[in-house]
XYZ file of C-alpha atoms in Angstrom:
632
model
C 76.658 -43.009 -29.694
C 75.411 -44.326 -26.346
C 72.762 -42.372 -24.527
C 73.522 -40.877 -21.076
C 72.496 -43.008 -18.118
C 69.316 -41.948 -16.365
C 68.961 -41.934 -12.582
C 66.948 -45.154 -12.850
C 69.757 -46.772 -14.869
C 72.307 -45.764 -12.279
C 70.168 -47.104 -9.447
C 69.841 -50.464 -11.196
C 73.633 -50.659 -11.231
C 73.837 -50.391 -7.457
C 75.212 -53.649 -6.128
C 77.466 -54.871 -3.377
C 79.101 -57.323 -5.769
C 81.924 -56.835 -8.175
C 83.610 -53.830 -6.585
C 87.195 -53.648 -7.746
C 89.908 -53.275 -5.126
C 93.341 -51.730 -5.548
C 95.009 -53.023 -8.667
C 98.363 -53.817 -7.096
C 100.579 -53.372 -4.076
C 102.234 -50.396 -5.724
C 98.938 -48.517 -5.651
C 98.534 -49.215 -1.948
C 102.084 -48.024 -1.290
C 101.298 -44.858 -3.215
C 98.159 -44.279 -1.116
C 100.105 -44.942 2.080
C 102.713 -42.329 1.203
C 99.998 -39.894 0.107
C 98.336 -40.090 3.514
C 101.663 -39.823 5.311
C 102.521 -36.644 3.389
C 99.173 -34.916 2.858
C 96.954 -36.180 5.702
C 99.548 -36.284 8.483
C 101.974 -33.743 6.940
C 105.015 -35.894 7.785
C 107.840 -37.515 5.894
C 110.043 -40.500 6.714
C 112.598 -38.276 8.435
C 110.258 -37.216 11.237
C 107.393 -39.757 11.160
C 106.838 -41.878 14.273
C 105.416 -45.380 14.490
C 102.043 -43.833 15.342
C 102.217 -41.736 12.174
C 102.831 -44.901 10.153
C 99.863 -46.562 11.861
C 97.608 -43.579 11.100
C 98.744 -43.497 7.463
C 98.094 -47.224 7.060
C 94.713 -46.918 8.811
C 93.646 -44.144 6.425
C 94.841 -46.252 3.489
C 92.743 -49.221 4.602
C 89.810 -46.901 5.315
C 89.990 -45.634 1.726
C 89.788 -49.267 0.663
C 86.548 -49.624 2.667
C 84.794 -46.374 1.793
C 83.672 -47.413 -1.700
C 82.120 -50.586 -0.307
C 80.615 -48.625 2.574
C 78.888 -46.151 0.254
C 77.779 -48.881 -2.126
C 76.318 -50.921 0.744
C 74.201 -47.990 1.937
C 73.050 -47.274 -1.629
C 72.097 -50.922 -2.020
C 70.063 -50.847 1.206
C 68.220 -47.701 0.132
C 67.405 -49.274 -3.252
C 66.291 -52.686 -1.975
C 64.661 -51.334 1.214
C 65.238 -54.562 3.197
C 64.223 -55.171 6.780
C 66.829 -53.455 8.903
C 68.233 -54.631 12.196
C 69.364 -52.248 14.885
C 70.915 -53.084 18.204
C 72.284 -51.394 21.287
C 75.331 -52.620 23.082
C 78.305 -51.659 25.152
C 80.759 -52.869 22.578
C 83.668 -54.642 24.260
C 85.767 -54.629 21.140
C 87.906 -52.218 19.208
C 86.686 -53.523 15.829
C 90.348 -53.246 14.810
C 90.513 -53.290 11.034
C 94.290 -53.603 11.003
C 94.014 -56.574 13.347
C 91.730 -58.516 11.012
C 93.141 -61.542 9.202
C 94.687 -60.532 5.880
C 92.124 -62.676 4.029
C 89.685 -59.778 4.551
C 91.581 -57.613 2.148
C 92.127 -59.613 -1.017
C 94.498 -57.633 -3.267
C 95.932 -55.737 -0.287
C 97.084 -58.949 1.385
C 100.733 -58.679 0.226
C 101.013 -55.203 1.757
C 99.167 -55.941 4.998
C 100.568 -59.422 5.503
C 104.207 -58.679 4.702
C 104.682 -54.925 5.174
C 108.328 -55.045 6.211
C 109.778 -55.714 2.720
C 107.153 -53.479 1.089
C 107.288 -50.443 3.385
C 109.970 -51.245 5.920
C 107.358 -51.486 8.696
C 106.509 -54.124 11.299
C 102.823 -55.030 11.049
C 102.656 -56.428 14.593
C 104.127 -53.202 15.964
C 101.497 -51.168 14.104
C 98.705 -53.393 15.433
C 99.923 -52.816 18.994
C 99.621 -49.050 18.467
C 95.915 -49.286 17.665
C 93.857 -48.365 20.737
C 91.133 -50.644 22.060
C 87.945 -48.633 21.596
C 86.581 -47.727 25.018
C 83.025 -48.830 24.328
C 82.414 -51.599 26.843
C 83.753 -54.822 28.270
C 82.891 -58.413 29.008
C 80.575 -60.853 27.305
C 77.844 -58.283 26.741
C 80.050 -56.085 24.583
C 81.687 -59.063 22.928
C 78.332 -60.412 21.748
C 77.297 -56.987 20.468
C 80.459 -56.835 18.379
C 79.895 -60.413 17.180
C 76.379 -59.451 16.056
C 77.782 -56.666 13.890
C 80.561 -58.807 12.458
C 78.225 -61.700 11.643
C 75.494 -59.548 10.106
C 78.001 -57.815 7.843
C 79.406 -61.194 6.804
C 75.880 -62.468 6.058
C 75.069 -59.325 4.075
C 72.229 -58.300 6.393
C 71.148 -54.666 6.619
C 72.108 -53.632 10.138
C 73.186 -50.732 12.301
C 74.910 -50.954 15.658
C 74.354 -48.174 18.187
C 76.155 -47.104 21.327
C 77.714 -44.163 23.136
C 81.010 -42.680 21.995
C 82.573 -42.581 25.431
C 85.396 -40.081 25.743
C 86.925 -42.304 28.417
C 86.196 -46.005 28.128
C 86.391 -48.810 30.641
C 89.274 -47.835 32.913
C 92.810 -49.078 32.500
C 93.664 -51.356 35.387
C 96.978 -51.085 37.203
C 98.010 -53.262 40.135
C 99.846 -51.327 42.849
C 100.787 -53.103 46.051
C 98.471 -55.931 45.053
C 95.436 -53.645 44.787
C 93.514 -52.552 41.716
C 94.084 -48.929 40.751
C 91.841 -47.410 38.076
C 93.343 -45.057 35.507
C 91.507 -43.112 32.827
C 91.295 -44.825 29.435
C 91.797 -41.829 27.136
C 91.434 -43.910 23.978
C 90.610 -40.905 21.764
C 93.631 -38.784 22.695
C 95.322 -39.394 19.329
C 92.086 -39.344 17.332
C 90.251 -42.231 15.712
C 91.022 -42.717 11.998
C 88.073 -45.073 11.453
C 85.203 -42.779 12.485
C 83.341 -40.085 10.542
C 81.295 -37.395 12.292
C 77.762 -36.897 10.941
C 76.651 -33.521 12.395
C 73.795 -33.269 9.875
C 72.038 -36.082 11.770
C 72.391 -34.506 15.225
C 69.356 -35.296 17.394
C 68.018 -33.362 20.418
C 67.470 -35.518 23.513
C 65.280 -34.195 26.323
C 65.420 -34.610 30.106
C 63.467 -33.395 33.172
C 60.476 -31.125 32.531
C 56.830 -31.928 33.221
C 53.846 -33.512 31.445
C 50.769 -31.590 30.341
C 47.623 -33.470 29.322
C 45.289 -31.888 26.787
C 42.512 -32.892 24.406
C 45.101 -33.979 21.850
C 47.098 -36.113 24.287
C 50.153 -35.726 26.509
C 52.879 -33.131 25.986
C 56.336 -33.272 27.592
C 57.298 -29.616 28.156
C 59.898 -27.386 29.865
C 62.648 -29.913 29.210
C 66.433 -29.624 29.194
C 67.960 -30.501 25.833
C 71.231 -32.296 25.103
C 72.354 -32.831 21.516
C 73.408 -36.304 20.319
C 76.104 -36.020 17.634
C 76.626 -39.267 15.664
C 79.993 -40.729 14.649
C 79.968 -43.590 12.128
C 82.481 -46.445 11.976
C 82.580 -49.018 9.139
C 82.051 -52.688 10.008
C 83.266 -54.877 7.111
C 82.031 -58.379 6.402
C 84.306 -61.343 5.797
C 85.286 -61.907 2.165
C 82.429 -59.837 0.773
C 81.756 -56.250 -0.205
C 79.282 -55.514 2.591
C 80.261 -52.765 5.023
C 77.689 -51.995 7.712
C 77.714 -49.115 10.183
C 78.355 -48.701 13.887
C 76.869 -45.353 14.933
C 78.055 -43.912 18.243
C 76.471 -40.899 19.929
C 78.460 -38.110 21.565
C 76.726 -35.675 23.934
C 76.966 -31.977 23.108
C 75.457 -28.965 24.822
C 73.129 -26.846 22.678
C 74.809 -23.870 21.029
C 72.769 -21.416 23.084
C 73.957 -22.837 26.428
C 72.863 -20.196 28.946
C 74.386 -17.538 26.696
C 72.457 -14.849 28.539
C 74.016 -15.880 31.861
C 77.428 -15.999 30.211
C 77.074 -12.487 28.798
C 76.022 -10.945 32.106
C 78.952 -12.418 33.985
C 77.821 -15.925 34.990
C 80.780 -17.446 33.143
C 81.601 -20.232 35.553
C 78.031 -21.502 35.917
C 77.442 -21.367 32.161
C 80.553 -23.445 31.499
C 79.657 -25.873 34.305
C 76.186 -26.360 32.823
C 77.738 -27.115 29.449
C 80.109 -29.648 31.007
C 77.231 -31.333 32.852
C 75.436 -31.845 29.543
C 78.510 -33.322 27.880
C 79.325 -35.553 30.872
C 76.735 -38.003 29.524
C 79.256 -39.414 27.049
C 82.325 -38.672 29.155
C 82.978 -42.003 30.834
C 81.793 -45.618 30.709
C 80.252 -47.065 33.881
C 80.310 -44.110 36.301
C 80.328 -45.149 39.951
C 76.670 -45.359 40.998
C 77.213 -45.660 44.748
C 75.938 -42.079 45.086
C 72.867 -40.322 43.684
C 74.680 -38.252 41.039
C 76.261 -41.425 39.665
C 72.884 -43.175 39.426
C 71.398 -40.170 37.659
C 74.278 -40.042 35.173
C 73.917 -43.761 34.392
C 70.202 -43.360 33.775
C 70.906 -40.330 31.594
C 73.379 -42.386 29.563
C 70.878 -45.182 29.040
C 68.081 -42.870 27.940
C 70.439 -40.729 25.845
C 71.468 -43.619 23.576
C 67.915 -45.008 23.450
C 66.281 -41.702 22.494
C 68.882 -40.752 19.883
C 68.830 -44.224 18.337
C 65.059 -44.548 18.103
C 64.703 -41.127 16.518
C 67.407 -42.111 14.014
C 65.608 -45.378 13.212
C 62.255 -43.618 12.803
C 63.869 -40.959 10.602
C 65.296 -43.600 8.268
C 62.003 -45.498 8.216
C 60.053 -42.382 7.258
C 62.624 -41.133 4.743
C 62.603 -41.744 1.021
C 65.171 -43.987 -0.634
C 68.615 -42.759 -1.672
C 69.191 -40.698 1.446
C 66.415 -38.125 1.163
C 65.563 -36.622 4.535
C 62.026 -35.665 3.469
C 59.411 -37.813 5.243
C 57.511 -40.003 2.830
C 56.132 -42.842 4.973
C 53.133 -41.710 6.978
C 51.827 -45.065 8.184
C 53.613 -47.141 10.828
C 51.771 -50.364 9.991
C 54.831 -51.712 8.174
C 57.309 -50.584 10.855
C 57.806 -54.102 12.348
C 58.221 -55.490 8.816
C 61.029 -53.039 8.076
C 62.727 -52.677 11.466
C 63.930 -55.156 14.080
C 65.429 -53.758 17.282
C 67.622 -55.964 19.454
C 67.993 -54.902 23.096
C 71.216 -56.197 24.603
C 70.562 -56.713 28.319
C 68.780 -54.251 30.616
C 70.717 -51.090 29.698
C 68.575 -50.130 26.669
C 65.266 -51.291 28.186
C 63.982 -47.695 28.193
C 63.554 -48.241 24.451
C 60.139 -49.770 25.187
C 58.557 -46.691 26.839
C 60.460 -44.363 24.485
C 59.112 -46.080 21.362
C 55.640 -45.990 22.914
C 56.080 -42.262 23.624
C 57.081 -41.590 20.018
C 54.161 -43.578 18.613
C 51.505 -42.331 21.047
C 52.577 -38.728 21.738
C 54.325 -37.736 18.501
C 52.755 -39.947 15.835
C 49.318 -39.939 17.528
C 48.664 -43.678 17.289
C 46.232 -45.422 19.596
C 47.662 -47.338 22.544
C 46.781 -50.822 21.284
C 48.252 -50.188 17.835
C 51.400 -48.623 19.305
C 51.869 -51.525 21.724
C 51.398 -54.093 18.951
C 54.071 -52.328 16.864
C 56.454 -52.138 19.830
C 56.063 -55.809 20.750
C 56.616 -56.949 17.156
C 59.637 -54.663 16.679
C 61.695 -55.157 19.836
C 63.567 -58.282 20.915
C 65.428 -58.685 24.187
C 68.288 -60.875 25.357
C 69.315 -61.033 28.999
C 72.959 -61.620 29.831
C 72.620 -62.551 33.467
C 70.018 -64.166 35.683
C 71.199 -62.658 38.960
C 68.443 -60.529 40.543
C 70.953 -57.915 41.760
C 72.273 -57.458 38.217
C 68.825 -56.528 36.868
C 68.766 -52.769 37.077
C 66.509 -50.945 39.518
C 65.955 -47.199 39.561
C 64.427 -45.093 42.350
C 60.940 -43.958 41.376
C 61.686 -40.361 42.367
C 64.707 -40.359 40.026
C 62.646 -41.553 37.063
C 59.867 -39.136 37.976
C 62.294 -36.217 37.921
C 64.414 -37.198 34.925
C 61.831 -38.860 32.641
C 58.336 -37.971 33.910
C 56.453 -39.027 30.774
C 58.238 -42.368 30.623
C 57.307 -43.184 34.213
C 53.648 -42.600 33.317
C 54.004 -44.967 30.361
C 55.716 -47.605 32.522
C 52.831 -47.423 35.014
C 50.343 -47.835 32.150
C 52.237 -50.788 30.632
C 52.397 -52.469 34.036
C 48.703 -51.913 34.764
C 47.606 -53.320 31.410
C 49.866 -56.335 31.894
C 48.358 -57.005 35.327
C 44.836 -56.612 33.951
C 45.528 -59.264 31.310
C 47.408 -61.574 33.678
C 45.256 -61.516 36.780
C 42.188 -59.369 36.291
C 38.639 -60.685 35.982
C 39.355 -64.379 35.717
C 42.036 -66.877 34.848
C 44.860 -65.318 32.921
C 47.738 -67.048 31.245
C 51.131 -65.405 30.972
C 53.241 -67.221 28.457
C 57.006 -66.933 28.358
C 59.109 -68.507 25.684
C 62.738 -69.409 25.386
C 64.554 -72.023 23.424
C 68.018 -73.183 22.635
C 69.983 -70.911 20.383
C 71.805 -72.499 17.489
C 75.230 -71.242 16.689
C 76.680 -71.609 13.229
C 80.390 -71.306 13.778
C 83.215 -72.239 11.496
C 85.803 -73.910 13.706
C 89.375 -72.803 13.210
C 91.498 -74.766 15.670
C 94.740 -73.138 16.689
C 97.142 -75.623 18.241
C 100.782 -76.273 19.002
C 103.260 -74.390 21.103
C 103.549 -71.306 18.921
C 100.842 -69.300 20.692
C 102.134 -70.246 24.144
C 105.690 -69.250 23.280
C 104.466 -65.971 21.805
C 102.357 -65.174 24.878
C 105.179 -66.081 27.254
C 107.445 -63.686 25.348
C 104.761 -61.006 25.568
C 104.442 -61.438 29.354
C 108.194 -61.142 29.800
C 108.301 -58.041 27.597
C 105.470 -56.092 29.227
C 105.706 -57.235 32.854
C 109.119 -58.819 33.273
C 107.521 -62.115 34.355
C 109.080 -65.284 32.956
C 106.843 -68.319 32.541
C 107.559 -71.782 31.219
C 105.731 -72.241 27.872
C 105.824 -76.004 28.442
C 103.736 -75.656 31.614
C 99.967 -76.082 31.599
C 98.399 -72.650 31.031
C 95.387 -72.624 33.376
C 93.361 -69.463 32.615
C 90.388 -67.707 34.208
C 89.783 -64.306 32.611
C 86.458 -62.562 33.144
C 84.871 -59.789 35.162
C 85.757 -60.101 38.839
C 82.562 -61.058 40.678
C 81.629 -63.323 43.557
C 79.320 -65.496 41.424
C 82.104 -66.142 38.896
C 84.011 -67.708 41.798
C 87.571 -66.533 41.419
C 87.626 -67.353 45.145
C 87.152 -71.053 44.332
C 90.120 -70.850 41.981
C 92.161 -69.295 44.791
C 91.297 -72.214 47.080
C 92.468 -74.625 44.374
C 95.762 -72.744 44.029
C 96.313 -72.953 47.784
C 95.550 -76.693 47.669
C 98.100 -77.257 44.880
C 100.685 -75.218 46.779
C 100.152 -77.222 49.964
C 100.504 -80.509 48.044
C 103.861 -79.427 46.647
C 105.064 -78.255 50.062
C 103.934 -81.496 51.699
C 105.791 -83.736 49.234
C 108.364 -81.683 47.239
C 109.876 -84.775 45.620
C 106.616 -85.994 44.087
C 106.241 -85.573 40.282
C 104.007 -82.615 39.515
C 102.786 -81.283 36.156
C 104.113 -77.705 35.854
C 101.173 -75.291 35.882
C 100.933 -71.545 35.263
C 97.653 -70.201 36.638
C 96.502 -66.885 35.184
C 93.578 -64.883 36.544
C 92.526 -61.619 34.951
C 89.643 -59.186 34.919
C 88.480 -55.856 36.244
C 86.484 -55.073 39.364
C 83.827 -52.382 39.176
C 85.189 -49.255 40.911
C 82.477 -49.395 43.595
C 82.584 -53.192 44.164
C 84.732 -53.577 47.288
C 84.543 -57.370 47.545
C 85.742 -57.781 43.948
C 88.725 -55.561 44.706
C 89.467 -57.705 47.760
C 89.460 -60.793 45.523
C 92.092 -59.181 43.271
C 94.178 -58.410 46.354
C 93.879 -62.039 47.458
C 95.045 -63.331 44.058
C 98.089 -61.056 44.052
C 98.910 -61.988 47.663
C 98.759 -65.702 46.841
C 100.960 -65.062 43.818
C 103.547 -63.289 45.977
C 103.789 -66.315 48.289
C 103.784 -69.014 45.602
C 106.107 -67.334 43.107
C 108.767 -66.505 45.719
C 108.933 -69.961 47.304
C 112.094 -71.749 46.059
C 110.619 -75.117 47.075
C 107.900 -74.637 44.451
C 110.098 -73.385 41.611
C 108.568 -73.552 38.134
C 106.070 -76.227 39.111
C 103.457 -73.642 40.064
C 103.230 -70.001 39.048
C 100.361 -67.600 39.767
C 99.863 -64.464 37.690
C 97.240 -61.747 37.752
C 96.862 -60.449 34.183
C 96.739 -56.691 34.578
C 94.330 -54.573 32.506
C 92.516 -57.454 30.790
C 91.008 -56.131 27.553
C 90.287 -57.153 23.966
C 93.869 -56.957 22.731
C 95.091 -59.043 25.693
C 92.308 -61.593 25.147
C 93.520 -62.019 21.567
C 96.844 -63.226 22.997
C 95.880 -65.266 26.045
C 92.880 -67.201 24.668
C 94.828 -68.934 21.843
C 97.592 -69.757 24.360
C 95.375 -71.369 27.019
C 95.430 -75.106 27.735
C 92.676 -75.099 30.371
C 89.676 -72.775 30.540
C 88.121 -72.144 33.977
C 84.323 -71.676 33.735
C 83.336 -72.315 37.331
C 80.413 -70.014 38.164
C 77.720 -71.328 40.511
C 75.118 -73.292 38.545
C 72.120 -71.137 37.697
C 73.879 -67.758 37.847
C 75.379 -67.291 34.365
C 72.911 -66.615 31.540
C 75.350 -67.757 28.885
C 78.909 -66.506 28.894
C 81.013 -66.110 25.779
C 84.594 -66.627 26.910
C 83.914 -70.333 27.404
C 83.075 -70.707 23.703
C 86.083 -68.701 22.560
C 88.448 -70.831 24.634
C 86.921 -74.056 23.320
C 87.093 -72.885 19.698
C 90.776 -72.128 20.226
C 91.475 -75.632 21.502
C 91.454 -75.200 25.295
C 89.944 -77.889 27.495
C 87.119 -76.701 29.737
C 86.723 -77.310 33.448
C 83.484 -75.961 34.823
C 80.008 -76.299 36.209
C 76.765 -76.992 34.370
C 76.004 -73.295 34.066
C 75.373 -70.909 31.196
C 76.622 -71.994 27.794
C 78.634 -74.792 29.413
C 75.374 -76.754 29.310
C 75.007 -76.362 25.531
C 78.720 -77.016 25.017
C 78.414 -80.287 26.936
C 75.338 -81.258 24.923
C 77.037 -80.560 21.593
C 80.544 -81.838 22.336
C 79.579 -84.556 24.804
C 79.883 -84.160 28.556
C 82.811 -86.574 28.510
C 84.816 -83.945 26.588
C 84.541 -81.361 29.373
C 85.630 -81.596 33.006
C 82.263 -81.010 34.693
C 81.994 -80.788 38.480
C 79.795 -79.363 41.209
C 76.092 -79.009 41.833
C 73.437 -78.757 39.160
C 70.765 -76.052 39.295
C 68.203 -78.165 41.266
C 70.903 -78.997 43.836
C 71.757 -75.316 44.287
C 68.083 -74.394 44.676
C 67.581 -77.160 47.227
C 70.604 -75.964 49.199
C 69.286 -72.392 49.126
C 65.966 -73.555 50.570
C 67.600 -75.728 53.220
C 70.371 -73.318 54.139
C 74.106 -73.891 54.266
C 74.108 -74.625 57.986
C 71.424 -77.315 57.803
């Protein structure tokens, strides 16, 4: 008779290998119907396509949960160095949209659902909402970090804000951009799991008192950060990491006294103000309240995340919430924190505040730990894109952090310039990318995208034409204006000599303008106006078409990037830190026309400059022109 397993025996069995999946397609069908009936309380007579999507999502989620739990158990047992990163995630992390190779035994169901369940997989994928967590290259890289680390089996957490309304939906009315709310959570999110037991209080305002035992931040306003976890599966392995998103909640005792004595409206307004922190992505900061809300958002995610990281560092293995680690000497050996751009930069003073004020470490030791723990990547080199905050705003909202920033700055200046020659060393090197190239060619993607455009917008394009694509955030430095000038030039050439042979070209420009960026909105209006002229000219016909791709987002990128023939990467040299769309287009087989800017430089070095269409000034030329002036 075998003896019962001890806790130690069970822990030794923890592994992320060898987890069995569903035995057969029949089991998955059974789970699908179970969720349809018992989770959604529907049957085939009344179920909608969204109900089928939700049932399938819950079925796939069940398939992930065992791996998710086992991964966390494995991390607690092995206690590896853990990576954490902030980002505005420009991706929905759509599990149903993943290639069927991710799922192994479930491939027959997910790849060919029509004969198995009578459902159209592509229709179900279209129902899945893009998560409103961010946009652009910054969010795309954050999502790529999570995907890659899960695939490599690295212990990692992603952190962000669970925005109730994400990046706005863009509608073009009369040629102008109109912003509409992106209520991506209105039907619920089947992939997330609330974790109220790990709710963290985040403090704002107040004042600083200095005593014999150090500084104390007192008389603060408290907002609760409620975490929601989403699984992030690796590719062809059993690793499932976690994306933890914070939602702002007012404390339970929100001005209850005022409420009870008749101040109902003010009490409710105060509660709404607290929860506005996670209400919307990118509030307009052209006015003071918008700036304050943005700064609140940035500190909210930083404070909640760092307290969560410190809690896990101090906790025992196997999920115990009792502190066991007292010393922070090993903190940099167990934790690596990646700061994605300037938005989470308050992590530096916040980690210093935790170490100095709460853990009572000396300044030099705390600074050494902070420097060895945090890494930073910038995503632009434009001075105006590097965030600046009014001193009086920081002083009011985060008084202790402003004191720490002053101290950090003073010590840096003392080392750099005080008392003799100082050397400030900065380091940066080329980043190697290990990417498996999967080239997607042929006409299939172009035909599919042309059919999609006709279906959703009624616009007919010739799939045999050259698909010339520029999709990115609308900004002056990205030079959509230069593309417009090229379109006008092509149009004038056709009008001048209509009988001359001309390669048919469909030019597509897409992207969103920040709500408060008037010039970017004017650029969108210019593109649509040019399109109206070109597309309605019978002398041009199908030889030149101009389209503005409305509401550019992750799910639209998944369609247009594989269909592109030519990728426009034409920012002014020296303005783009890297860019990510250029790499995605190249990996999907598009030719690149562009300047020697951002990652175009590395792409030219790796692929050979002769394999890209490079034009325009180099960085030294641009700098020389800036010094001389355009009118010189």
